[in-house]
Amino acid sequence: MIRFSHGVDTSVGRVRRVNEDSYLAVPPIYAVADGMGGHGSGDVASRLAVEVLARAVMLRPLFSEAVEHALAEANQAILEHDGPNRMGTTITGLAGLETMGGDRLLVFNVGDSRVYRLAGDRIEQLTVDHSEVQELVIAGVLTREQARTHPRRNVVTRALGGGCTLQADQWLLPATVGDRFLICSDGLFGELLDEVIAPLLAAPNPRQAAEALVAAANDAGGRDNVTALVVDIVSGGADGPGTGLGKTGELPIDVGLVGLGLLGPDSDLRGR
């Protein structure tokens, strides 16, 4: 069974009045949801998404189909909750699975929040943005640099609450001890280039990394809500070079919404 350690930080930023980001940090599932404020109730949508996803935490063994089902349930919950103002949210994250072939990580994504992996000194974006500008980048119309400043860079092409049919991208990865993952909303990478993110992500422990990343995004402008959830693979799965953090990277974990009846001392679920 995979053992995780995590740290998280979130901020309303320097411009917005409401933080429409929510996050789930309850082993073995970690996720960030970024509510779409243009839809009227982004904070409600993101909170609903992580609350529904949290129900899958207690399933043992946890299979990819259970995560798919939880995402579909979250999509339906948002559609049913919808009032006169349409609302939606991105959601991205990872889940530790126990499969016949051993422990694996499932990375999932709907929208333009992201999951990165830091292995050694190399950072890699694992998810693909579901956005208009990403489609233009794939088509060769825009470069990645041009996409960062394009006027339609915030227009997503997939979201929870966007329709009855949900398309979530999924990737299955080995769980390599020492690897570190960053799950974040676009308020982070919208302000910071990958080459800035990488050294901050390599901080001594997950909490320090999360706090440094959010502070840097705010210092760079803080034009959007920003959430950074940093997750280390501490044990289980395969040994590998990774960051070499091991158990020394662990920190005490904040207790989140214990009233849900799901969360224990290694858990954190918040919507702000």
XYZ file of C-alpha atoms in Angstrom:
272
model
C 0.000 0.000 0.000
C 1.313 3.434 -0.933
C 2.124 5.791 1.914
C 1.923 9.517 1.219
C 3.004 12.764 2.839
C 1.541 16.091 1.773
C 1.538 19.816 2.325
C -0.955 22.365 0.997
C -1.487 26.093 0.810
C -4.207 28.189 -0.805
C -4.814 31.918 -1.187
C -7.482 34.211 -2.551
C -4.683 36.118 -4.292
C -4.160 39.866 -4.594
C -7.187 40.723 -6.746
C -10.140 38.399 -6.124
C -12.479 38.700 -3.150
C -13.571 35.046 -2.983
C -11.389 31.948 -3.174
C -13.175 29.578 -5.548
C -10.497 26.877 -5.205
C -11.161 23.774 -3.093
C -8.903 20.846 -2.378
C -9.054 17.270 -1.139
C -6.074 15.775 0.682
C -7.295 12.507 2.183
C -5.041 9.523 1.459
C -5.167 7.884 -0.990
C -6.864 10.666 -3.008
C -5.512 14.178 -3.578
C -7.236 16.759 -5.782
C -7.612 20.464 -6.523
C -10.809 21.957 -7.947
C -10.944 25.477 -9.391
C -14.484 26.853 -9.531
C -15.398 28.879 -12.576
C -16.387 32.284 -11.235
C -17.843 33.357 -14.549
C -20.537 30.772 -13.985
C -21.779 32.530 -10.863
C -21.097 30.010 -8.107
C -17.615 28.643 -8.640
C -16.869 28.189 -4.948
C -19.999 26.054 -4.528
C -19.136 23.910 -7.549
C -15.557 23.250 -6.437
C -16.682 22.391 -2.912
C -19.308 19.963 -4.210
C -16.698 18.295 -6.405
C -14.248 17.544 -3.597
C -17.017 16.512 -1.180
C -18.348 13.926 -3.628
C -14.860 12.695 -4.542
C -14.081 12.273 -0.833
C -16.678 9.508 -0.602
C -14.379 7.234 -2.617
C -11.624 7.506 -0.012
C -13.034 4.711 2.151
C -13.189 2.170 -0.694
C -10.646 -0.658 -0.357
C -9.224 -1.663 -2.650
C -9.566 1.536 -4.640
C -9.929 0.965 -8.382
C -9.821 3.468 -11.226
C -13.492 2.741 -11.946
C -14.401 4.051 -8.478
C -12.630 7.347 -9.201
C -14.380 7.580 -12.580
C -17.726 6.964 -10.888
C -17.020 9.613 -8.224
C -16.172 12.193 -10.883
C -19.386 11.365 -12.742
C -21.332 11.710 -9.482
C -19.684 15.070 -8.809
C -20.625 16.248 -12.288
C -24.234 15.218 -11.717
C -24.328 16.829 -8.260
C -23.225 20.145 -9.745
C -25.780 19.919 -12.558
C -28.562 19.173 -10.075
C -27.486 21.959 -7.729
C -27.406 24.483 -10.548
C -29.735 27.424 -10.098
C -30.273 30.446 -12.348
C -26.492 30.971 -12.487
C -24.656 28.137 -14.227
C -21.643 26.916 -12.308
C -18.753 24.611 -12.999
C -15.318 23.595 -11.831
C -12.123 22.008 -12.992
C -10.758 19.067 -11.025
C -7.380 17.384 -11.191
C -5.413 15.108 -8.936
C -4.031 11.679 -8.197
C -5.184 8.545 -6.404
C -3.256 5.598 -5.019
C -4.612 2.327 -6.428
C -4.106 -1.251 -5.266
C -4.082 -3.364 -8.433
C -3.276 -6.989 -9.248
C 0.017 -5.776 -10.695
C 0.937 -3.843 -7.572
C 0.486 -0.289 -6.308
C -0.140 2.328 -8.982
C -0.978 6.016 -9.194
C -3.951 7.253 -11.177
C -3.629 10.837 -12.422
C -6.944 12.351 -13.538
C -7.928 15.680 -15.042
C -10.937 17.685 -16.201
C -10.230 21.319 -17.140
C -7.067 23.396 -16.922
C -5.740 22.781 -13.429
C -2.543 20.710 -13.513
C -0.510 17.873 -12.043
C 3.295 18.068 -12.229
C 5.854 15.452 -11.192
C 9.277 16.261 -9.769
C 11.711 13.342 -10.039
C 15.268 14.255 -9.143
C 15.714 17.764 -10.511
C 13.370 17.274 -13.461
C 9.836 18.701 -13.499
C 7.245 17.316 -15.899
C 3.674 18.392 -16.564
C 1.598 15.199 -16.534
C -1.849 16.552 -17.406
C -2.987 18.224 -20.607
C -5.044 21.412 -20.251
C -8.589 21.282 -21.566
C -8.589 24.841 -22.862
C -8.995 26.755 -26.094
C -5.385 27.915 -26.112
C -4.073 24.385 -25.515
C -5.976 23.221 -28.574
C -4.337 26.033 -30.552
C -0.921 25.011 -29.208
C -1.517 21.387 -30.233
C -2.627 22.582 -33.686
C 0.573 24.621 -34.034
C -1.279 27.938 -34.193
C 0.209 29.237 -30.917
C 3.452 28.626 -29.078
C 3.341 27.873 -25.349
C 4.756 31.345 -24.704
C 2.013 32.985 -26.794
C -0.635 30.905 -25.018
C 0.378 32.346 -21.644
C -0.792 35.834 -22.620
C -3.588 34.998 -25.059
C -6.854 36.840 -24.223
C -8.801 33.537 -24.193
C -6.296 31.608 -22.071
C -8.871 31.122 -19.290
C -11.539 29.545 -21.495
C -11.837 25.840 -20.652
C -13.284 23.222 -22.987
C -14.158 20.646 -20.300
C -15.423 21.056 -16.742
C -17.564 19.387 -14.108
C -21.017 20.882 -14.536
C -20.414 21.492 -18.209
C -22.876 18.850 -19.407
C -24.354 15.422 -18.750
C -21.505 13.619 -20.511
C -18.183 13.835 -18.672
C -14.810 13.211 -20.320
C -11.976 12.877 -17.817
C -8.405 12.169 -18.887
C -6.586 9.448 -16.927
C -3.018 8.199 -16.757
C -1.723 5.178 -14.815
C 1.790 5.563 -13.361
C 4.113 3.542 -11.142
C 4.312 4.716 -7.537
C 8.009 5.502 -7.191
C 9.324 6.269 -3.716
C 10.851 9.749 -3.639
C 8.758 11.227 -6.435
C 6.986 14.477 -5.586
C 3.775 15.689 -7.220
C 2.324 19.187 -7.472
C -1.427 19.547 -7.946
C -2.367 23.165 -8.585
C -4.905 25.610 -9.949
C -4.091 27.917 -12.849
C -3.490 30.794 -10.450
C -0.083 29.198 -9.828
C 1.256 28.374 -13.276
C -0.434 31.449 -14.722
C 2.023 33.527 -12.677
C 5.097 31.256 -12.592
C 7.066 29.593 -15.368
C 8.070 25.945 -14.971
C 11.691 26.932 -14.393
C 10.554 29.040 -11.432
C 8.232 26.354 -10.084
C 10.861 23.590 -10.096
C 13.316 24.912 -7.466
C 10.477 26.032 -5.184
C 8.879 22.607 -5.469
C 12.176 21.025 -4.386
C 11.937 22.527 -0.866
C 12.884 20.208 2.031
C 9.310 19.112 2.756
C 5.873 19.299 1.078
C 4.446 22.016 3.303
C 7.384 24.351 2.752
C 7.129 23.749 -0.989
C 3.397 24.521 -1.077
C 3.774 27.699 0.960
C 6.737 28.908 -1.123
C 4.857 28.338 -4.376
C 1.734 30.202 -3.269
C 3.808 33.089 -1.887
C 5.731 33.341 -5.159
C 2.522 33.370 -7.225
C 1.148 36.194 -5.075
C 4.420 38.119 -5.304
C 4.289 37.741 -9.099
C 0.871 39.408 -9.244
C -1.658 37.126 -7.548
C -4.279 37.873 -10.176
C -6.224 34.698 -9.466
C -6.921 32.325 -6.594
C -3.958 30.005 -6.138
C -3.730 26.543 -4.574
C -0.684 24.272 -4.349
C -1.025 20.716 -3.036
C 2.334 18.920 -2.836
C 2.364 15.135 -2.407
C 5.362 12.869 -1.746
C 5.499 9.105 -2.260
C 6.987 7.958 1.049
C 6.702 4.164 0.790
C 5.081 1.436 -1.266
C 5.364 0.983 -4.993
C 8.828 0.928 -6.538
C 12.017 2.448 -5.237
C 13.581 4.954 -7.582
C 15.966 7.912 -7.731
C 13.313 10.600 -7.170
C 13.954 13.393 -4.705
C 15.408 11.201 -1.983
C 13.011 12.635 0.598
C 11.720 9.357 2.021
C 10.321 9.636 5.527
C 12.343 12.749 6.276
C 9.897 14.665 4.061
C 6.934 13.953 6.320
C 5.153 16.619 8.314
C 2.193 16.570 10.683
C -0.989 16.798 8.621
C -3.667 19.421 9.274
C -7.074 18.035 10.166
C -9.759 19.258 7.808
C -13.548 18.908 7.897
C -13.868 16.148 10.472
C -17.625 16.647 10.480
C -17.844 14.721 7.209
C -17.122 11.537 9.129
C -14.454 10.562 6.587
C -11.344 12.266 7.795
C -8.651 11.148 10.179
C -5.342 12.539 11.447
C -3.712 12.168 8.015
C -6.475 13.980 6.167
C -7.284 17.423 4.876
C -10.315 18.569 2.908
C -11.136 22.219 2.491
C -13.119 24.507 0.280
C -12.364 28.198 0.579
